[in-house]
Amino acid sequence: MTDPREKQTTVHSARPWGDIFMVVRNQKCSVDLTEVKPGERASLHSHAIRHELFHFMDEGAVLEIDGKLFHPKAHEEFMIKPGQKHRFWAEDRIFRMLVVSFGEWRAEDQIRHEDDYGRKGETLKL
């Protein structure tokens, strides 16, 4: 498995007053701000079509990709490829991440493999 942190698409621009992280520019994509509650976990899932870029805004997350665990730092990124099983959870504090989806975003593209809330195999509902 290649390291999902190898391809960094975000450009960091340092300014005298702070920092800008240019996550997406001039690309067709969908962007979500995801917040995860302490002790809660997303389903283990994959996508057939879309790539997802996870840009972690806070620390405190655990990310699983194809059975490998990561503990992202703030502003660390991971590219999830179609077919890769992945999920994320918050250990003891809330965390936020930007999810940038490349390719057509469709609810039926998500396949749930495991789920803590009894939704395994169900289609994603918005």
JSON list of C-alpha atoms in Angstrom, two decimals, residues 22 43 69 76 106 112 116:
[
{"chain": "A", "resi": 22, "resn": "MET", "atom": "CA", "xyz": [-5.26, 26.47, -0.15]},
{"chain": "A", "resi": 43, "resn": "SER", "atom": "CA", "xyz": [-18.66, 3.24, 9.34]},
{"chain": "A", "resi": 69, "resn": "LEU", "atom": "CA", "xyz": [-4.12, 3.21, 11.61]},
{"chain": "A", "resi": 76, "resn": "GLU", "atom": "CA", "xyz": [-2.18, 16.69, 7.77]},
{"chain": "A", "resi": 106, "resn": "ARG", "atom": "CA", "xyz": [-23.36, 10.12, -5.36]},
{"chain": "A", "resi": 112, "resn": "ARG", "atom": "CA", "xyz": [-20.68, 0.24, 4.17]},
{"chain": "A", "resi": 116, "resn": "ASP", "atom": "CA", "xyz": [-21.48, 0.67, 14.86]}
]
